[in-house]
Amino acid sequence: MVDISPQRPQTRIQRRNTEAILEAALEVFSAQGFRGATLDQIAQAAGLSKPNLLYYFPSKEAIHLELLSGLMDVWLAPLRAMDPEGEPRAEIMNYMRRKLEMSREMPRESRLFANEILQGAPRMMEGIEGDLRTLVDEKAAVIRGWAEAGKIAAVDPHHLIFSIWALTQHYADFDVQVRAVLGPERDPFAEAGQFLDTLFERLIAP
Amino acid sequence: MVDISPQRPQTRIQRRNTEAILEAALEVFSAQGFRGATLDQIAQAAGLSKPNLLYYFPSKEAIHLELLSGLMDVWLAPLRAMDPEGEPRAEIMNYMRRKLEMSREMPRESRLFANEILQGAPRMMEGIEGDLRTLVDEKAAVIRGWAEAGKIAAVDPHHLIFSIWALTQHYADFDVQVRAVLGPERDPFAEAGQFLDTLFERLIAP
DNA sequence: TTAGGGTTTGACCGTCCGGTCAGAGACGGA
DNA sequence: TCCGTCTCTGACCGGACGGTCAAACCCTAA
């Protein structure tokens, strides 16, 4: 029996294999979408047989769900880290930079997320309407306070956050398009760092 | 025999049915992705039987391809319309506004496109590396000229275009997330119009 | 009205794919 | 060494799905 309960008294083999499976599943799901991925692909990428894979997870859906639920926290960490007591412009710029770095370091996670939202977020709606919305509203209130205090320009806080998401995730989710347009010599993420610094400096400067 | 050649001497029935199929396919593909969509779903949405659908198109892939190739031109039209002889700031702002309007009026097309790019653009690469790249490079050169003439701020033209894509398409592709965060009373697209006007005004002001 | 093509359908096929199962191997504690 | 549990596998199942086909239906132009 495999124990999927919160605290897992796992053997070495269990830990190694579940990790390999989740890693492989992230690779495949993010590249093919849920429906496009097959258990055979995931099993092969993980170096296991399909029945063996199903020994560790009860179903394809369970693997997907495990990835998504694990992702939510990681994904929101940078926003959570935005400090209401910090220096307003630095806090916003740092949030944006952390988010861009996540796009560079974790493009597969970004695409997994994008795939899910594109399909109408059938397996994430509760998390989005719950945790995510709560957190965004909370941070939006902080930003609004900064704007009212004249520390940053008066812009809609929710859309400011959306613009950070859109611009940073674009470089991960549309990577192939960006690279195809820029050509092989240019470094999208390095340039994006420069460009987005300029963009947001000008947007939030009081 | 159905004629799919460039100029089609179609009967009324043919035109009606191929249109119904493409409309239905757009609905289903954009919501489920290529792999997630089934011919039965498309046929049902089009009000036809599956074999009848396959009388008009040789395969699922062919329908998808027809949609994508038709989409490319529509999608790039606003950028094509950017006039090198026009007033620089107005041209850029109008391009952004047209793009945002397309996100509002054609969210399914936007999601179809996003789905394709996310999967690595297996069926669009030639178009992206060809037409799209050529057009973007051409317009980027125009924008660079405007910047060098001091008509707009000095920003990287390619990334300026990317930012317009990212910000406008975000409201179509991530619609469910945006609405879930904003709540049912707020109008995402109306607010986006305001916000993006401010953002790009500040970005490109010389 | 009727011949001929365009149009539609039910039945069917082969494959892919998620998932099951009985049992074989491997491993560790006593 | 031996036993019990954990781990792994080949063979298989049933449903979904893309696609085919022969035959029936219908529309229209002469």
CSV table of C-alpha atoms (C1' of nucleotides) in Angstrom, one decimal:
chain,number,residue,atom,x,y,z
A,1,MET,CA,0.0,0.0,0.0
A,2,VAL,CA,1.2,3.5,-0.8
A,3,ASP,CA,0.4,6.2,1.7
A,4,ILE,CA,-0.7,9.5,0.1
A,5,SER,CA,-1.7,11.0,3.5
A,6,PRO,CA,-0.1,14.3,4.5
A,7,GLN,CA,2.8,12.9,6.4
A,8,ARG,CA,4.2,10.0,4.4
A,9,PRO,CA,6.3,7.3,6.1
A,10,GLN,CA,7.9,6.5,2.8
A,11,THR,CA,10.6,4.1,1.9
A,12,ARG,CA,13.5,5.2,-0.2
A,13,ILE,CA,12.0,3.5,-3.2
A,14,GLN,CA,8.7,5.1,-2.8
A,15,ARG,CA,10.1,8.6,-2.5
A,16,ARG,CA,12.4,8.1,-5.5
A,17,ASN,CA,9.6,6.8,-7.7
A,18,THR,CA,6.9,9.2,-6.7
A,19,GLU,CA,9.3,12.0,-7.3
A,20,ALA,CA,10.3,10.6,-10.7
A,21,ILE,CA,6.6,10.2,-11.6
A,22,LEU,CA,5.8,13.8,-10.7
A,23,GLU,CA,8.8,15.1,-12.5
A,24,ALA,CA,7.9,13.1,-15.6
A,25,ALA,CA,4.2,14.1,-15.4
A,26,LEU,CA,5.1,17.7,-15.2
A,27,GLU,CA,7.2,17.4,-18.3
A,28,VAL,CA,4.5,15.6,-20.3
A,29,PHE,CA,1.4,17.4,-19.0
A,30,SER,CA,3.0,20.8,-19.5
A,31,ALA,CA,3.9,20.0,-23.1
A,32,GLN,CA,0.8,18.1,-24.1
A,33,GLY,CA,-2.0,19.2,-21.8
A,34,PHE,CA,-4.0,16.8,-19.7
A,35,ARG,CA,-5.9,15.1,-22.5
A,36,GLY,CA,-2.9,15.0,-24.8
A,37,ALA,CA,-0.7,13.3,-22.2
A,38,THR,CA,-0.8,9.5,-21.9
A,39,LEU,CA,0.2,7.3,-19.0
A,40,ASP,CA,2.6,5.4,-21.3
A,41,GLN,CA,4.5,8.7,-22.0
A,42,ILE,CA,4.7,9.5,-18.3
A,43,ALA,CA,5.7,6.0,-17.3
A,44,GLN,CA,8.4,5.9,-19.9
A,45,ALA,CA,9.7,9.4,-19.0
A,46,ALA,CA,9.8,8.2,-15.4
A,47,GLY,CA,11.5,5.0,-16.3
A,48,LEU,CA,8.7,2.8,-15.0
A,49,SER,CA,6.1,0.5,-16.5
A,50,LYS,CA,2.5,1.7,-16.7
A,51,PRO,CA,1.2,-0.7,-14.1
A,52,ASN,CA,4.0,0.2,-11.8
A,53,LEU,CA,3.2,3.9,-12.2
A,54,LEU,CA,-0.4,3.0,-11.3
A,55,TYR,CA,0.9,1.3,-8.2
A,56,TYR,CA,2.0,4.7,-6.9
A,57,PHE,CA,-0.9,6.8,-8.1
A,58,PRO,CA,-4.5,5.6,-8.4
A,59,SER,CA,-5.2,7.4,-11.7
A,60,LYS,CA,-4.0,9.8,-14.3
A,61,GLU,CA,-6.2,12.4,-12.8
A,62,ALA,CA,-4.7,11.9,-9.4
A,63,ILE,CA,-1.2,12.7,-10.7
A,64,HIS,CA,-2.5,15.8,-12.4
A,65,LEU,CA,-4.2,16.9,-9.3
A,66,GLU,CA,-1.1,16.3,-7.2
A,67,LEU,CA,0.9,18.6,-9.5
A,68,LEU,CA,-1.7,21.3,-9.5
A,69,SER,CA,-2.3,21.4,-5.8
A,70,GLY,CA,1.4,21.5,-5.2
A,71,LEU,CA,1.8,24.2,-7.8
A,72,MET,CA,-0.6,26.7,-6.3
A,73,ASP,CA,1.5,27.5,-3.2
A,74,VAL,CA,4.7,27.8,-5.2
A,75,TRP,CA,3.0,30.0,-7.7
A,76,LEU,CA,1.6,32.4,-5.2
A,77,ALA,CA,4.7,32.6,-3.0
A,78,PRO,CA,6.2,35.7,-4.6
A,79,LEU,CA,2.9,37.6,-4.2
A,80,ARG,CA,2.7,36.4,-0.6
A,81,ALA,CA,6.2,37.7,0.0
A,82,MET,CA,5.2,41.3,-0.9
A,83,ASP,CA,5.6,43.2,2.3
A,84,PRO,CA,3.1,45.8,3.3
A,85,GLU,CA,5.7,47.4,5.5
A,86,GLY,CA,8.3,47.5,2.7
A,87,GLU,CA,9.2,50.3,0.4
A,88,PRO,CA,6.3,50.4,-2.1
A,89,ARG,CA,8.1,50.7,-5.4
A,90,ALA,CA,10.8,48.3,-4.4
A,91,GLU,CA,8.2,45.7,-3.3
A,92,ILE,CA,6.3,45.9,-6.6
A,93,MET,CA,9.4,45.8,-8.7
A,94,ASN,CA,10.8,42.9,-6.7
A,95,TYR,CA,7.5,41.0,-7.0
A,96,MET,CA,7.7,41.5,-10.8
A,97,ARG,CA,11.3,40.4,-10.9
A,98,ARG,CA,10.7,37.3,-8.8
A,99,LYS,CA,7.8,36.4,-11.1
A,100,LEU,CA,9.9,36.8,-14.2
A,101,GLU,CA,12.6,34.6,-12.6
A,102,MET,CA,10.0,32.0,-12.0
A,103,SER,CA,9.0,32.1,-15.7
A,104,ARG,CA,12.6,31.5,-16.6
A,105,GLU,CA,13.3,28.8,-14.0
A,106,MET,CA,9.9,27.0,-14.0
A,107,PRO,CA,8.5,27.4,-17.5
A,108,ARG,CA,6.9,23.9,-17.3
A,109,GLU,CA,5.0,24.9,-14.2
A,110,SER,CA,3.8,28.0,-15.9
A,111,ARG,CA,2.6,26.1,-18.9
A,112,LEU,CA,0.9,23.6,-16.8
A,113,PHE,CA,-1.0,26.4,-15.1
A,114,ALA,CA,-1.8,28.1,-18.4
A,115,ASN,CA,-3.1,24.9,-19.8
A,116,GLU,CA,-5.4,24.5,-16.9
A,117,ILE,CA,-6.8,28.1,-17.0
A,118,LEU,CA,-7.2,27.9,-20.7
A,119,GLN,CA,-9.5,24.9,-20.4
A,120,GLY,CA,-11.6,26.9,-17.9
A,121,ALA,CA,-9.7,25.7,-14.8
A,122,PRO,CA,-12.0,22.7,-14.2
A,123,ARG,CA,-9.7,21.3,-11.6
A,124,MET,CA,-8.6,24.6,-10.0
A,125,MET,CA,-11.6,26.7,-9.7
A,126,GLU,CA,-12.0,26.3,-5.9
A,127,GLY,CA,-8.4,27.3,-5.4
A,128,ILE,CA,-8.7,30.3,-7.7
A,129,GLU,CA,-12.0,31.6,-6.2
A,130,GLY,CA,-10.6,30.8,-2.7
A,131,ASP,CA,-6.9,31.2,-1.8
A,132,LEU,CA,-5.9,33.1,-4.9
A,133,ARG,CA,-8.7,35.6,-4.8
A,134,THR,CA,-8.3,36.2,-1.1
A,135,LEU,CA,-4.6,36.8,-1.5
A,136,VAL,CA,-5.0,39.1,-4.5
A,137,ASP,CA,-7.7,41.2,-2.8
A,138,GLU,CA,-5.5,41.5,0.3
A,139,LYS,CA,-2.4,42.6,-1.7
A,140,ALA,CA,-4.5,44.8,-3.9
A,141,ALA,CA,-5.7,46.7,-0.8
A,142,VAL,CA,-2.1,47.2,0.3
A,143,ILE,CA,-1.2,48.6,-3.2
A,144,ARG,CA,-4.3,50.8,-3.1
A,145,GLY,CA,-3.0,52.2,0.2
A,146,TRP,CA,0.4,52.9,-1.3
A,147,ALA,CA,-1.3,54.7,-4.2
A,148,GLU,CA,-3.5,56.8,-1.9
A,149,ALA,CA,-0.5,57.7,0.1
A,150,GLY,CA,1.1,59.0,-3.1
A,151,LYS,CA,4.0,56.4,-2.8
A,152,ILE,CA,3.2,55.1,-6.3
A,153,ALA,CA,1.0,56.3,-9.2
A,154,ALA,CA,-2.7,55.8,-9.0
A,155,VAL,CA,-3.4,52.7,-11.0
A,156,ASP,CA,-5.9,49.9,-10.5
A,157,PRO,CA,-4.2,47.4,-8.2
A,158,HIS,CA,-5.9,44.3,-9.6
A,159,HIS,CA,-5.0,45.2,-13.1
A,160,LEU,CA,-1.5,46.0,-12.0
A,161,ILE,CA,-1.2,42.5,-10.6
A,162,PHE,CA,-2.7,41.1,-13.8
A,163,SER,CA,-0.2,43.0,-15.9
A,164,ILE,CA,2.6,41.5,-13.9
A,165,TRP,CA,1.2,38.0,-14.5
A,166,ALA,CA,0.5,38.5,-18.1
A,167,LEU,CA,3.9,40.0,-19.0
A,168,THR,CA,6.1,37.6,-17.0
A,169,GLN,CA,4.2,34.4,-17.8
A,170,HIS,CA,4.1,35.4,-21.5
A,171,TYR,CA,7.8,34.7,-21.8
A,172,ALA,CA,7.3,31.2,-20.4
A,173,ASP,CA,4.0,30.2,-22.0
A,174,PHE,CA,4.7,31.7,-25.5
A,175,ASP,CA,8.4,30.9,-25.4
A,176,VAL,CA,8.5,29.3,-28.8
A,177,GLN,CA,6.8,32.3,-30.4
A,178,VAL,CA,9.1,34.8,-28.7
A,179,ARG,CA,12.2,32.9,-29.7
A,180,ALA,CA,11.0,32.4,-33.2
A,181,VAL,CA,10.4,36.1,-33.6
A,182,LEU,CA,13.6,37.2,-31.9
A,183,GLY,CA,15.8,34.7,-33.6
A,184,PRO,CA,18.4,32.4,-32.0
A,185,GLU,CA,21.0,35.0,-31.1
A,186,ARG,CA,18.9,37.0,-28.7
A,187,ASP,CA,18.1,36.1,-25.1
A,188,PRO,CA,14.4,36.7,-24.4
A,189,PHE,CA,14.6,36.6,-20.6
A,190,ALA,CA,17.6,38.9,-20.3
A,191,GLU,CA,16.0,41.4,-22.5
A,192,ALA,CA,12.6,41.0,-20.8
A,193,GLY,CA,14.4,41.8,-17.5
A,194,GLN,CA,15.5,45.2,-18.9
A,195,PHE,CA,12.2,45.9,-20.7
A,196,LEU,CA,9.9,45.1,-17.8
A,197,ASP,CA,12.0,47.1,-15.4
A,198,THR,CA,11.5,50.1,-17.6
A,199,LEU,CA,7.8,49.4,-18.1
A,200,PHE,CA,6.9,49.1,-14.5
A,201,GLU,CA,9.2,51.9,-13.3
A,202,ARG,CA,7.3,54.2,-15.7
A,203,LEU,CA,3.9,52.8,-14.8
A,204,ILE,CA,4.1,53.1,-11.0
A,205,ALA,CA,6.3,56.2,-10.7
A,206,PRO,CA,4.2,58.7,-8.7
B,1,MET,CA,-17.0,15.5,-54.4
B,2,VAL,CA,-16.3,18.5,-52.2
B,3,ASP,CA,-13.9,21.0,-53.6
B,4,ILE,CA,-11.5,22.5,-51.0
B,5,SER,CA,-9.4,24.3,-53.6
B,6,PRO,CA,-8.8,28.0,-53.2
B,7,GLN,CA,-11.8,29.1,-55.2
B,8,ARG,CA,-14.7,27.0,-54.3
B,9,PRO,CA,-17.8,26.7,-56.5
B,10,GLN,CA,-19.9,25.7,-53.6
B,11,THR,CA,-23.5,24.9,-53.3
B,12,ARG,CA,-25.6,26.6,-50.6
B,13,ILE,CA,-25.6,23.4,-48.6
B,14,GLN,CA,-21.8,23.1,-48.8
B,15,ARG,CA,-21.2,26.7,-47.7
B,16,ARG,CA,-23.7,26.4,-44.9
B,17,ASN,CA,-22.3,23.1,-43.6
B,18,THR,CA,-18.6,23.9,-43.9
B,19,GLU,CA,-19.3,27.2,-42.0
B,20,ALA,CA,-21.3,25.4,-39.3
B,21,ILE,CA,-18.4,22.9,-39.0
B,22,LEU,CA,-15.7,25.5,-38.7
B,23,GLU,CA,-17.8,27.5,-36.2
B,24,ALA,CA,-18.4,24.4,-34.1
B,25,ALA,CA,-14.8,23.3,-34.4
B,26,LEU,CA,-13.7,26.7,-33.2
B,27,GLU,CA,-15.9,26.4,-30.2
B,28,VAL,CA,-14.8,22.9,-29.3
B,29,PHE,CA,-11.0,23.2,-30.1
B,30,SER,CA,-10.7,26.5,-28.3
B,31,ALA,CA,-12.3,25.1,-25.2
B,32,GLN,CA,-10.8,21.6,-25.1
B,33,GLY,CA,-7.6,21.8,-27.2
B,34,PHE,CA,-6.9,19.6,-30.2
B,35,ARG,CA,-6.4,16.4,-28.4
B,36,GLY,CA,-9.3,17.1,-26.0
B,37,ALA,CA,-11.8,17.7,-28.8
B,38,THR,CA,-13.6,14.8,-30.4
B,39,LEU,CA,-15.2,14.6,-33.8
B,40,ASP,CA,-18.5,13.7,-32.1
B,41,GLN,CA,-18.5,16.9,-30.1
B,42,ILE,CA,-17.8,19.0,-33.2
B,43,ALA,CA,-20.4,17.1,-35.3
B,44,GLN,CA,-23.0,17.5,-32.6
B,45,ALA,CA,-22.3,21.2,-32.1
B,46,ALA,CA,-22.6,21.6,-35.9
B,47,GLY,CA,-25.8,19.7,-36.0
B,48,LEU,CA,-24.4,17.0,-38.2
B,49,SER,CA,-23.5,13.3,-37.9
B,50,LYS,CA,-19.9,12.3,-37.6
B,51,PRO,CA,-19.7,10.6,-41.0
B,52,ASN,CA,-21.4,13.6,-42.6
B,53,LEU,CA,-18.8,15.9,-41.0
B,54,LEU,CA,-16.1,13.8,-42.5
B,55,TYR,CA,-17.8,14.2,-45.9
B,56,TYR,CA,-16.8,17.9,-45.8
B,57,PHE,CA,-13.4,17.5,-44.2
B,58,PRO,CA,-11.0,14.6,-44.7
B,59,SER,CA,-9.9,14.5,-41.1
B,60,LYS,CA,-9.9,16.1,-37.6
B,61,GLU,CA,-6.5,17.5,-38.4
B,62,ALA,CA,-7.7,19.1,-41.6
B,63,ILE,CA,-10.4,21.0,-39.7
B,64,HIS,CA,-7.9,22.2,-37.2
B,65,LEU,CA,-5.5,23.3,-39.9
B,66,GLU,CA,-8.2,25.2,-41.7
B,67,LEU,CA,-9.0,27.1,-38.6
B,68,LEU,CA,-5.4,27.9,-37.8
B,69,SER,CA,-4.5,29.0,-41.3
B,70,GLY,CA,-7.5,31.2,-41.5
B,71,LEU,CA,-6.7,32.7,-38.1
B,72,MET,CA,-3.2,33.8,-38.9
B,73,ASP,CA,-4.3,36.6,-41.2
B,74,VAL,CA,-7.1,37.8,-39.0
B,75,TRP,CA,-4.7,37.8,-36.0
B,76,LEU,CA,-2.1,39.9,-37.7
B,77,ALA,CA,-4.4,42.3,-39.4
B,78,PRO,CA,-4.2,45.0,-36.6
B,79,LEU,CA,-0.4,45.0,-36.7
B,80,ARG,CA,-0.5,45.1,-40.5
B,81,ALA,CA,-2.7,48.2,-40.2
B,82,MET,CA,-0.1,50.1,-38.2
B,83,ASP,CA,0.8,52.9,-40.5
B,84,PRO,CA,4.5,54.0,-40.7
B,85,GLU,CA,3.2,57.4,-42.0
B,86,GLY,CA,0.8,57.9,-39.1
B,87,GLU,CA,1.3,59.7,-35.9
B,88,PRO,CA,3.5,57.4,-33.8
B,89,ARG,CA,1.9,57.5,-30.4
B,90,ALA,CA,-1.6,57.2,-31.9
B,91,GLU,CA,-0.6,54.3,-34.2
B,92,ILE,CA,0.8,52.3,-31.2
B,93,MET,CA,-2.2,53.1,-29.0
B,94,ASN,CA,-4.6,52.2,-31.7
B,95,TYR,CA,-2.9,49.0,-32.4
B,96,MET,CA,-3.1,48.1,-28.7
B,97,ARG,CA,-6.8,49.1,-28.6
B,98,ARG,CA,-7.6,47.1,-31.6
B,99,LYS,CA,-5.8,44.1,-30.2
B,100,LEU,CA,-7.8,44.4,-26.9
B,101,GLU,CA,-11.0,44.6,-28.8
B,102,MET,CA,-10.1,41.4,-30.7
B,103,SER,CA,-9.6,39.8,-27.3
B,104,ARG,CA,-13.1,40.8,-26.3
B,105,GLU,CA,-14.7,40.0,-29.6
B,106,MET,CA,-12.8,36.9,-30.5
B,107,PRO,CA,-11.8,35.1,-27.3
B,108,ARG,CA,-12.2,31.7,-28.8
B,109,GLU,CA,-9.7,32.5,-31.6
B,110,SER,CA,-7.3,33.8,-29.0
B,111,ARG,CA,-7.5,30.6,-26.9
B,112,LEU,CA,-7.2,28.5,-30.1
B,113,PHE,CA,-4.0,30.3,-30.8
B,114,ALA,CA,-2.7,30.1,-27.2
B,115,ASN,CA,-3.4,26.4,-27.1
B,116,GLU,CA,-1.3,25.9,-30.2
B,117,ILE,CA,1.6,28.0,-29.1
B,118,LEU,CA,1.6,26.4,-25.6
B,119,GLN,CA,2.0,22.9,-27.2
B,120,GLY,CA,5.0,24.2,-29.1
B,121,ALA,CA,3.2,25.4,-32.2
B,122,PRO,CA,3.6,22.0,-34.0
B,123,ARG,CA,1.2,23.1,-36.8
B,124,MET,CA,2.1,26.8,-37.0
B,125,MET,CA,5.8,27.0,-36.8
B,126,GLU,CA,6.3,27.8,-40.5
B,127,GLY,CA,3.7,30.6,-40.3
B,128,ILE,CA,5.4,32.0,-37.1
B,129,GLU,CA,8.9,31.8,-38.4
B,130,GLY,CA,7.7,33.1,-41.8
B,131,ASP,CA,4.9,35.7,-42.1
B,132,LEU,CA,4.7,36.6,-38.5
B,133,ARG,CA,8.4,37.1,-37.9
B,134,THR,CA,8.7,39.1,-41.1
B,135,LEU,CA,5.9,41.4,-40.2
B,136,VAL,CA,7.0,41.9,-36.7
B,137,ASP,CA,10.6,42.7,-37.8
B,138,GLU,CA,9.2,45.2,-40.3
B,139,LYS,CA,7.0,47.0,-37.8
B,140,ALA,CA,9.7,46.8,-35.2
B,141,ALA,CA,11.9,48.7,-37.6
B,142,VAL,CA,9.2,51.4,-38.0
B,143,ILE,CA,8.9,51.7,-34.2
B,144,ARG,CA,12.6,51.9,-33.8
B,145,GLY,CA,12.6,54.8,-36.3
B,146,TRP,CA,10.0,56.6,-34.3
B,147,ALA,CA,12.0,56.1,-31.1
B,148,GLU,CA,15.2,57.4,-32.8
B,149,ALA,CA,13.3,60.4,-34.0
B,150,GLY,CA,12.2,61.1,-30.5
B,151,LYS,CA,8.5,60.7,-31.3
B,152,ILE,CA,8.2,58.0,-28.6
B,153,ALA,CA,10.3,56.8,-25.7
B,154,ALA,CA,13.3,54.6,-26.4
B,155,VAL,CA,12.0,51.1,-25.7
B,156,ASP,CA,12.8,47.8,-27.4
B,157,PRO,CA,10.3,47.5,-30.3
B,158,HIS,CA,10.0,43.7,-30.2
B,159,HIS,CA,9.3,43.7,-26.5
B,160,LEU,CA,6.9,46.5,-26.9
B,161,ILE,CA,4.9,44.4,-29.4
B,162,PHE,CA,5.2,41.3,-27.1
B,163,SER,CA,3.9,43.4,-24.2
B,164,ILE,CA,0.8,44.4,-26.3
B,165,TRP,CA,0.2,40.8,-27.1
B,166,ALA,CA,0.7,39.6,-23.6
B,167,LEU,CA,-1.5,42.2,-21.9
B,168,THR,CA,-4.4,42.1,-24.4
B,169,GLN,CA,-4.5,38.3,-24.9
B,170,HIS,CA,-4.3,37.7,-21.2
B,171,TYR,CA,-7.8,39.0,-20.8
B,172,ALA,CA,-9.1,36.5,-23.3
B,173,ASP,CA,-7.0,33.5,-22.5
B,174,PHE,CA,-7.1,33.8,-18.7
B,175,ASP,CA,-10.7,35.1,-18.7
B,176,VAL,CA,-11.9,32.7,-16.1
B,177,GLN,CA,-9.1,33.6,-13.7
B,178,VAL,CA,-9.6,37.3,-14.2
B,179,ARG,CA,-13.3,37.1,-13.6
B,180,ALA,CA,-12.9,34.9,-10.6
B,181,VAL,CA,-10.5,37.4,-9.0
B,182,LEU,CA,-12.5,40.5,-9.9
B,183,GLY,CA,-15.8,39.1,-9.0
B,184,PRO,CA,-19.0,39.1,-11.0
B,185,GLU,CA,-19.8,42.9,-10.7
B,186,ARG,CA,-16.7,44.2,-12.4
B,187,ASP,CA,-16.2,44.3,-16.2
B,188,PRO,CA,-12.7,43.1,-17.0
B,189,PHE,CA,-12.5,44.4,-20.5
B,190,ALA,CA,-13.9,47.9,-19.7
B,191,GLU,CA,-11.4,48.3,-16.9
B,192,ALA,CA,-8.6,46.8,-19.1
B,193,GLY,CA,-9.3,49.5,-21.6
B,194,GLN,CA,-8.7,52.2,-19.0
B,195,PHE,CA,-5.7,50.5,-17.5
B,196,LEU,CA,-3.9,49.6,-20.7
B,197,ASP,CA,-4.4,53.2,-22.0
B,198,THR,CA,-2.6,54.5,-18.9
B,199,LEU,CA,0.1,51.9,-19.0
B,200,PHE,CA,1.1,52.4,-22.6
B,201,GLU,CA,0.7,56.1,-22.5
B,202,ARG,CA,3.3,56.2,-19.7
B,203,LEU,CA,5.5,53.6,-21.4
B,204,ILE,CA,5.9,55.3,-24.8
B,205,ALA,CA,5.6,59.0,-23.8
B,206,PRO,CA,8.9,60.5,-25.0
C,1,DT,C1',-40.6,13.3,-64.5
C,2,DT,C1',-36.5,11.4,-64.3
C,3,DA,C1',-31.5,10.8,-64.4
C,4,DG,C1',-27.4,12.1,-62.0
C,5,DG,C1',-24.9,14.0,-58.8
C,6,DG,C1',-24.6,15.9,-54.3
C,7,DT,C1',-25.8,14.6,-49.4
C,8,DT,C1',-26.7,11.8,-45.4
C,9,DT,C1',-26.7,7.8,-42.5
C,10,DG,C1',-26.1,3.3,-39.7
C,11,DA,C1',-23.1,-0.1,-39.1
C,12,DC,C1',-18.7,-1.2,-38.6
C,13,DC,C1',-13.3,-1.4,-38.1
C,14,DG,C1',-8.8,-1.0,-35.9
C,15,DT,C1',-6.3,1.5,-32.6
C,16,DC,C1',-5.3,3.9,-28.6
C,17,DC,C1',-5.6,4.3,-23.9
C,18,DG,C1',-6.9,4.3,-18.9
C,19,DG,C1',-7.1,0.9,-15.8
C,20,DT,C1',-7.2,-4.1,-13.6
C,21,DC,C1',-5.4,-8.4,-12.0
C,22,DA,C1',-3.0,-12.5,-10.7
C,23,DG,C1',1.1,-13.6,-9.8
C,24,DA,C1',6.3,-13.2,-9.9
C,25,DG,C1',10.4,-11.0,-8.0
C,26,DA,C1',12.9,-8.4,-4.4
C,27,DC,C1',13.9,-6.9,0.1
C,28,DG,C1',14.3,-6.6,5.1
C,29,DG,C1',13.5,-8.1,9.8
C,30,DA,C1',13.7,-11.9,13.0
D,1,DT,C1',17.2,-19.0,6.5
D,2,DC,C1',12.6,-18.0,6.1
D,3,DC,C1',8.5,-15.2,6.1
D,4,DG,C1',5.7,-11.2,5.2
D,5,DT,C1',5.5,-7.1,2.9
D,6,DC,C1',6.7,-4.1,-0.7
D,7,DT,C1',7.5,-3.7,-5.5
D,8,DC,C1',7.0,-4.8,-10.3
D,9,DT,C1',5.3,-7.0,-14.6
D,10,DG,C1',2.8,-9.3,-18.7
D,11,DA,C1',-1.5,-10.1,-20.2
D,12,DC,C1',-5.7,-8.5,-20.6
D,13,DC,C1',-10.3,-5.7,-20.6
D,14,DG,C1',-13.7,-2.3,-22.1
D,15,DG,C1',-14.7,2.0,-23.7
D,16,DA,C1',-13.6,6.0,-26.6
D,17,DC,C1',-12.3,7.7,-30.8
D,18,DG,C1',-10.8,8.6,-35.7
D,19,DG,C1',-12.1,7.1,-39.8
D,20,DT,C1',-14.5,3.9,-43.7
D,21,DC,C1',-18.1,2.1,-46.5
D,22,DA,C1',-22.1,0.7,-48.9
D,23,DA,C1',-26.4,2.1,-49.4
D,24,DA,C1',-30.2,5.2,-49.1
D,25,DC,C1',-31.9,9.8,-49.6
D,26,DC,C1',-32.7,14.2,-51.7
D,27,DC,C1',-32.3,18.1,-54.8
D,28,DT,C1',-32.3,20.1,-59.2
D,29,DA,C1',-31.5,20.8,-64.0
D,30,DA,C1',-32.9,19.2,-68.4
